[in-house]
Amino acid sequence: MALYRPRGTLARVIYAKFHNDNFLENIDTQQWYSLNCELPQKFQSKFVDLKQPDPTTVQWLERTKMLSSNIWLHLWHALARSVLQFFMTQTDINGLLKRGSMFILSEEQFCRLLEAGGFRTRSLSEPITLLDIGAGDGEVSLRVANSVNELSGNAVLQVFATEASWTMRERLKKLNFNVVTEIRELQNVDLISCLNVLDRCFDPFKLLEDIHAALAPTGRAVIALVLPYMHYVETNTSHLPLRPLLDNSNKRNGRETSFEEEAAMFLELLENCGFRVESWTKAPYLCEGDLRQSFYWLIDLIVVISKKPTN
């Protein structure tokens, strides 16, 4: 029997999406959270095993599958991107079209990681300050803020954000975020989140220095980094950073570095930059889908860190 092959372009796209989504239904999502081997004991003891997608994560995946079924909306997005790409960055386009929302951890998962990392709130009479660096459309920022509210018993929360994209900044303002231009505008911040930004900025080491300077002595920062590490700077012509975070010599020599090896390298780097690793986990970095498939994912290393005490 001859294999069916759709003839029209749109028919081929829909046919391919059907098969891609069937593949997604059968992936082992527990692999998103599990380790293949242990890290050095000083880091392994801080690992928070989330095991599998929780109900909030599953709900988000179901929602993005439903959004992805709107073929005409995705055709409009594809047409708009083909025009806007000549004078806007991809992030600006996503902000304008209100597409491409991300998901990292649910509120419950953020709470587990923060509690394991020793995040403590002060008395309810004092506001808690939260800074999200590179906040995007604010969806992940809201989950972090909700987690802090849960842990603090609904204390007063002041949420600040930085964002390079002008369209995303407008979306953040509509969420009543205090959008700031520079991290150095803030001091003694209780919680700083920097989620999947280090591998997208021009100078990641300068960003780590700014986080260290802005963080309160007893505060915590949450850092997420996609592994395998692949740096890409959207806003310059070379798309290369001033200084890469991790050494890619193994990849250049033809040997793939495992998640666990790169995780150990990055955790060690954070400690060499004046931080102390308090807790960490492995989780998917999920993104809304398009005409090709319902959602996309990368694998994140997510770390809660504190400032090492000065002698």
GROMACS .gro file of C-alpha atoms in nm:
model
  311
    1MET     CA    1   0.000   0.000   0.000
    2ALA     CA    2   0.144   0.338  -0.099
    3LEU     CA    3   0.232   0.580   0.181
    4TYR     CA    4   0.002   0.881   0.191
    5ARG     CA    5   0.181   1.206   0.107
    6PRO     CA    6  -0.016   1.531   0.126
    7ARG     CA    7   0.034   1.757  -0.177
    8GLY     CA    8  -0.046   2.111  -0.069
    9THR     CA    9   0.194   2.313   0.148
   10LEU     CA   10  -0.058   2.365   0.426
   11ALA     CA   11  -0.163   2.001   0.413
   12ARG     CA   12   0.202   1.894   0.448
   13VAL     CA   13   0.248   2.124   0.749
   14ILE     CA   14  -0.062   1.988   0.923
   15TYR     CA   15   0.039   1.630   0.842
   16ALA     CA   16   0.391   1.684   0.983
   17LYS     CA   17   0.250   1.851   1.296
   18PHE     CA   18   0.020   1.554   1.355
   19HIS     CA   19   0.317   1.317   1.352
   20ASN     CA   20   0.536   1.549   1.564
   21ASP     CA   21   0.264   1.579   1.827
   22ASN     CA   22   0.219   1.202   1.832
   23PHE     CA   23   0.589   1.176   1.912
   24LEU     CA   24   0.551   1.429   2.196
   25GLU     CA   25   0.274   1.220   2.350
   26ASN     CA   26   0.515   0.929   2.394
   27ILE     CA   27   0.825   1.099   2.537
   28ASP     CA   28   0.943   0.998   2.883
   29THR     CA   29   0.900   1.324   3.074
   30GLN     CA   30   1.071   1.180   3.383
   31GLN     CA   31   1.398   1.213   3.189
   32TRP     CA   32   1.352   1.590   3.206
   33TYR     CA   33   1.416   1.579   3.581
   34SER     CA   34   1.645   1.281   3.642
   35LEU     CA   35   2.026   1.255   3.654
   36ASN     CA   36   2.225   0.983   3.479
   37CYS     CA   37   2.503   0.995   3.738
   38GLU     CA   38   2.588   1.177   4.059
   39LEU     CA   39   2.787   1.499   4.093
   40PRO     CA   40   3.061   1.558   4.352
   41GLN     CA   41   2.913   1.509   4.700
   42LYS     CA   42   2.926   1.878   4.797
   43PHE     CA   43   2.682   1.947   4.511
   44GLN     CA   44   2.490   1.618   4.499
   45SER     CA   45   2.372   1.667   4.857
   46LYS     CA   46   2.200   1.991   4.747
   47PHE     CA   47   2.005   1.829   4.460
   48VAL     CA   48   1.624   1.858   4.474
   49ASP     CA   49   1.468   1.573   4.275
   50LEU     CA   50   1.138   1.692   4.124
   51LYS     CA   51   1.089   1.347   3.963
   52GLN     CA   52   0.817   1.431   3.707
   53PRO     CA   53   0.584   1.705   3.582
   54ASP     CA   54   0.347   1.816   3.855
   55PRO     CA   55  -0.023   1.899   3.790
   56THR     CA   56   0.052   2.267   3.712
   57THR     CA   57   0.315   2.168   3.455
   58VAL     CA   58   0.078   1.916   3.296
   59GLN     CA   59  -0.193   2.183   3.283
   60TRP     CA   60   0.045   2.424   3.107
   61LEU     CA   61   0.137   2.156   2.851
   62GLU     CA   62  -0.229   2.084   2.783
   63ARG     CA   63  -0.298   2.454   2.735
   64THR     CA   64  -0.014   2.497   2.486
   65LYS     CA   65  -0.133   2.190   2.292
   66MET     CA   66  -0.475   2.354   2.261
   67LEU     CA   67  -0.323   2.687   2.149
   68SER     CA   68  -0.108   2.506   1.896
   69SER     CA   69  -0.418   2.360   1.727
   70ASN     CA   70  -0.518   2.711   1.609
   71ILE     CA   71  -0.368   2.678   1.260
   72TRP     CA   72  -0.490   3.017   1.133
   73LEU     CA   73  -0.333   3.203   1.429
   74HIS     CA   74   0.002   3.038   1.360
   75LEU     CA   75  -0.023   3.119   0.989
   76TRP     CA   76  -0.076   3.484   1.086
   77HIS     CA   77   0.225   3.470   1.319
   78ALA     CA   78   0.441   3.316   1.046
   79LEU     CA   79   0.340   3.587   0.799
   80ALA     CA   80   0.398   3.866   1.052
   81ARG     CA   81   0.741   3.729   1.147
   82SER     CA   82   0.849   3.713   0.784
   83VAL     CA   83   0.794   4.089   0.759
   84LEU     CA   84   0.893   4.206   1.108
   85GLN     CA   85   1.226   4.015   1.114
   86PHE     CA   86   1.387   4.280   0.893
   87PHE     CA   87   1.368   4.551   1.159
   88MET     CA   88   1.288   4.376   1.491
   89THR     CA   89   1.459   4.110   1.702
   90GLN     CA   90   1.285   3.777   1.754
   91THR     CA   91   1.215   3.868   2.119
   92ASP     CA   92   1.056   4.200   2.017
   93ILE     CA   93   0.841   4.015   1.762
   94ASN     CA   94   0.728   3.762   2.024
   95GLY     CA   95   0.637   4.045   2.260
   96LEU     CA   96   0.439   4.226   1.992
   97LEU     CA   97   0.253   3.913   1.881
   98LYS     CA   98   0.207   3.790   2.238
   99ARG     CA   99   0.350   3.450   2.152
  100GLY     CA  100   0.629   3.222   2.272
  101SER     CA  101   0.555   3.218   2.647
  102MET     CA  102   0.789   3.007   2.859
  103PHE     CA  103   0.751   2.774   3.155
  104ILE     CA  104   1.026   2.651   3.388
  105LEU     CA  105   0.885   2.550   3.728
  106SER     CA  106   0.541   2.563   3.884
  107GLU     CA  107   0.477   2.765   4.199
  108GLU     CA  108   0.492   2.446   4.403
  109GLN     CA  109   0.825   2.346   4.250
  110PHE     CA  110   0.972   2.694   4.301
  111CYS     CA  111   0.863   2.675   4.665
  112ARG     CA  112   1.038   2.339   4.712
  113LEU     CA  113   1.359   2.467   4.558
  114LEU     CA  114   1.357   2.796   4.753
  115GLU     CA  115   1.282   2.623   5.084
  116ALA     CA  116   1.562   2.371   5.024
  117GLY     CA  117   1.788   2.667   4.943
  118GLY     CA  118   1.719   2.835   5.277
  119PHE     CA  119   1.512   3.126   5.149
  120ARG     CA  120   1.369   3.302   5.452
  121THR     CA  121   1.134   3.598   5.464
  122ARG     CA  122   1.153   3.874   5.718
  123SER     CA  123   0.868   3.997   5.938
  124LEU     CA  124   0.542   4.066   5.757
  125SER     CA  125   0.573   4.438   5.838
  126GLU     CA  126   0.867   4.475   5.601
  127PRO     CA  127   0.822   4.449   5.222
  128ILE     CA  128   1.008   4.174   5.037
  129THR     CA  129   1.196   4.283   4.727
  130LEU     CA  130   1.211   4.061   4.419
  131LEU     CA  131   1.412   4.139   4.105
  132ASP     CA  132   1.369   3.935   3.787
  133ILE     CA  133   1.647   3.993   3.535
  134GLY     CA  134   1.538   3.952   3.173
  135ALA     CA  135   1.177   3.900   3.276
  136GLY     CA  136   1.036   3.858   2.923
  137ASP     CA  137   0.655   3.864   2.921
  138GLY     CA  138   0.643   3.824   3.301
  139GLU     CA  139   0.472   3.482   3.304
  140VAL     CA  140   0.762   3.308   3.481
  141SER     CA  141   0.817   3.615   3.702
  142LEU     CA  142   0.460   3.588   3.828
  143ARG     CA  143   0.516   3.225   3.925
  144VAL     CA  144   0.826   3.323   4.123
  145ALA     CA  145   0.634   3.608   4.291
  146ASN     CA  146   0.344   3.374   4.376
  147SER     CA  147   0.592   3.132   4.531
  148VAL     CA  148   0.740   3.405   4.750
  149ASN     CA  149   0.389   3.509   4.856
  150GLU     CA  150   0.315   3.149   4.951
  151LEU     CA  151   0.634   3.119   5.157
  152SER     CA  152   0.593   3.458   5.327
  153GLY     CA  153   0.227   3.435   5.421
  154ASN     CA  154   0.125   3.702   5.170
  155ALA     CA  155   0.368   3.970   5.287
  156VAL     CA  156   0.399   4.293   5.089
  157LEU     CA  157   0.603   4.216   4.778
  158GLN     CA  158   0.784   4.473   4.563
  159VAL     CA  159   0.857   4.327   4.219
  160PHE     CA  160   1.122   4.484   3.997
  161ALA     CA  161   1.227   4.366   3.652
  162THR     CA  162   1.482   4.435   3.382
  163GLU     CA  163   1.419   4.353   3.016
  164ALA     CA  164   1.606   4.447   2.697
  165SER     CA  165   1.307   4.410   2.462
  166TRP     CA  166   1.086   4.718   2.436
  167THR     CA  167   0.773   4.517   2.353
  168MET     CA  168   0.828   4.292   2.655
  169ARG     CA  169   0.883   4.597   2.879
  170GLU     CA  170   0.542   4.727   2.778
  171ARG     CA  171   0.385   4.394   2.873
  172LEU     CA  172   0.565   4.400   3.211
  173LYS     CA  173   0.433   4.748   3.286
  174LYS     CA  174   0.079   4.625   3.223
  175LEU     CA  175   0.143   4.365   3.497
  176ASN     CA  176   0.240   4.653   3.734
  177PHE     CA  177   0.605   4.547   3.749
  178ASN     CA  178   0.856   4.817   3.837
  179VAL     CA  179   1.077   4.808   3.526
  180VAL     CA  180   1.431   4.933   3.592
  181THR     CA  181   1.711   5.001   3.345
  182GLU     CA  182   2.010   4.888   3.550
  183ILE     CA  183   2.049   4.621   3.819
  184ARG     CA  184   2.276   4.858   4.013
  185GLU     CA  185   1.973   5.081   4.078
  186LEU     CA  186   1.874   4.831   4.350
  187GLN     CA  187   2.049   4.717   4.669
  188ASN     CA  188   1.978   4.458   4.939
  189VAL     CA  189   1.734   4.264   4.722
  190ASP     CA  190   1.582   3.965   4.903
  191LEU     CA  191   1.541   3.744   4.595
  192ILE     CA  192   1.693   3.784   4.249
  193SER     CA  193   1.590   3.556   3.963
  194CYS     CA  194   1.804   3.532   3.651
  195LEU     CA  195   1.643   3.262   3.442
  196ASN     CA  196   1.807   3.167   3.111
  197VAL     CA  197   1.972   3.506   3.068
  198LEU     CA  198   2.340   3.434   3.138
  199ASP     CA  199   2.381   3.251   2.806
  200ARG     CA  200   2.203   3.531   2.618
  201CYS     CA  201   2.388   3.839   2.749
  202PHE     CA  202   2.709   3.996   2.618
  203ASP     CA  203   2.908   3.974   2.943
  204PRO     CA  204   2.777   3.701   3.176
  205PHE     CA  205   3.052   3.755   3.433
  206LYS     CA  206   2.960   4.123   3.467
  207LEU     CA  207   2.599   4.014   3.518
  208LEU     CA  208   2.705   3.777   3.797
  209GLU     CA  209   2.899   4.063   3.959
  210ASP     CA  210   2.589   4.286   3.942
  211ILE     CA  211   2.377   4.013   4.100
  212HIS     CA  212   2.631   3.972   4.380
  213ALA     CA  213   2.636   4.348   4.444
  214ALA     CA  214   2.256   4.385   4.448
  215LEU     CA  215   2.178   4.078   4.662
  216ALA     CA  216   2.109   4.126   5.033
  217PRO     CA  217   2.358   3.954   5.269
  218THR     CA  218   2.092   3.697   5.367
  219GLY     CA  219   1.916   3.700   5.030
  220ARG     CA  220   1.898   3.432   4.763
  221ALA     CA  221   1.934   3.430   4.385
  222VAL     CA  222   1.782   3.175   4.147
  223ILE     CA  223   1.993   3.114   3.837
  224ALA     CA  224   1.881   2.900   3.542
  225LEU     CA  225   2.112   2.793   3.260
  226VAL     CA  226   2.030   2.573   2.961
  227LEU     CA  227   2.260   2.273   2.921
  228PRO     CA  228   2.430   2.179   2.697
  229TYR     CA  229   2.571   2.531   2.714
  230MET     CA  230   2.539   2.726   2.389
  231HIS     CA  231   2.584   3.104   2.407
  232TYR     CA  232   2.390   3.332   2.171
  233VAL     CA  233   2.372   3.711   2.197
  234GLU     CA  234   2.071   3.840   2.003
  235THR     CA  235   2.173   4.205   1.996
  236ASN     CA  236   2.518   4.200   1.832
  237THR     CA  237   2.627   4.098   1.482
  238SER     CA  238   2.867   3.820   1.587
  239HIS     CA  239   2.614   3.678   1.839
  240LEU     CA  240   2.913   3.593   2.062
  241PRO     CA  241   2.970   3.694   2.427
  242LEU     CA  242   3.262   3.897   2.552
  243ARG     CA  243   3.365   3.600   2.768
  244PRO     CA  244   3.197   3.258   2.748
  245LEU     CA  245   3.077   3.107   3.074
  246LEU     CA  246   3.195   2.751   3.018
  247ASP     CA  247   3.478   2.594   2.822
  248ASN     CA  248   3.352   2.418   2.509
  249SER     CA  249   3.685   2.252   2.428
  250ASN     CA  250   3.536   1.902   2.468
  251LYS     CA  251   3.276   1.981   2.202
  252ARG     CA  252   3.546   2.119   1.973
  253ASN     CA  253   3.741   1.796   2.020
  254GLY     CA  254   3.439   1.590   1.920
  255ARG     CA  255   3.332   1.466   2.266
  256GLU     CA  256   2.995   1.564   2.401
  257THR     CA  257   2.997   1.685   2.760
  258SER     CA  258   2.718   1.535   2.972
  259PHE     CA  259   2.460   1.738   3.160
  260GLU     CA  260   2.616   1.628   3.489
  261GLU     CA  261   2.967   1.734   3.384
  262GLU     CA  262   2.853   2.077   3.270
  263ALA     CA  263   2.635   2.117   3.580
  264ALA     CA  264   2.937   2.051   3.805
  265MET     CA  265   3.144   2.301   3.602
  266PHE     CA  266   2.880   2.573   3.636
  267LEU     CA  267   2.820   2.514   4.007
  268GLU     CA  268   3.194   2.535   4.066
  269LEU     CA  269   3.206   2.858   3.864
  270LEU     CA  270   2.933   3.012   4.079
  271GLU     CA  271   3.129   2.933   4.395
  272ASN     CA  272   3.442   3.086   4.241
  273CYS     CA  273   3.238   3.404   4.175
  274GLY     CA  274   3.165   3.454   4.545
  275PHE     CA  275   2.841   3.257   4.575
  276ARG     CA  276   2.748   2.948   4.773
  277VAL     CA  277   2.529   2.680   4.615
  278GLU     CA  278   2.230   2.618   4.845
  279SER     CA  279   2.008   2.393   4.629
  280TRP     CA  280   1.965   2.298   4.265
  281THR     CA  281   1.755   2.090   4.031
  282LYS     CA  282   1.711   1.978   3.673
  283ALA     CA  283   1.392   2.066   3.484
  284PRO     CA  284   1.258   2.137   3.134
  285TYR     CA  285   1.260   2.487   2.989
  286LEU     CA  286   0.931   2.474   2.799
  287CYS     CA  287   0.814   2.704   2.520
  288GLU     CA  288   0.480   2.738   2.345
  289GLY     CA  289   0.466   2.565   2.007
  290ASP     CA  290   0.384   2.666   1.652
  291LEU     CA  291   0.283   2.511   1.320
  292ARG     CA  292   0.549   2.241   1.356
  293GLN     CA  293   0.463   2.102   1.700
  294SER     CA  294   0.272   2.182   2.018
  295PHE     CA  295   0.567   2.275   2.239
  296TYR     CA  296   0.945   2.281   2.250
  297TRP     CA  297   1.184   2.216   2.535
  298LEU     CA  298   1.545   2.247   2.646
  299ILE     CA  299   1.693   2.121   2.972
  300ASP     CA  300   1.765   2.368   3.252
  301LEU     CA  301   1.998   2.362   3.548
  302ILE     CA  302   1.828   2.577   3.814
  303VAL     CA  303   2.032   2.684   4.116
  304VAL     CA  304   1.956   2.872   4.437
  305ILE     CA  305   2.265   3.059   4.557
  306SER     CA  306   2.361   3.292   4.840
  307LYS     CA  307   2.653   3.530   4.894
  308LYS     CA  308   2.953   3.379   5.066
  309PRO     CA  309   3.014   3.564   5.393
  310THR     CA  310   3.304   3.807   5.381
  311ASN     CA  311   3.585   3.761   5.630
   0.00000   0.00000   0.00000
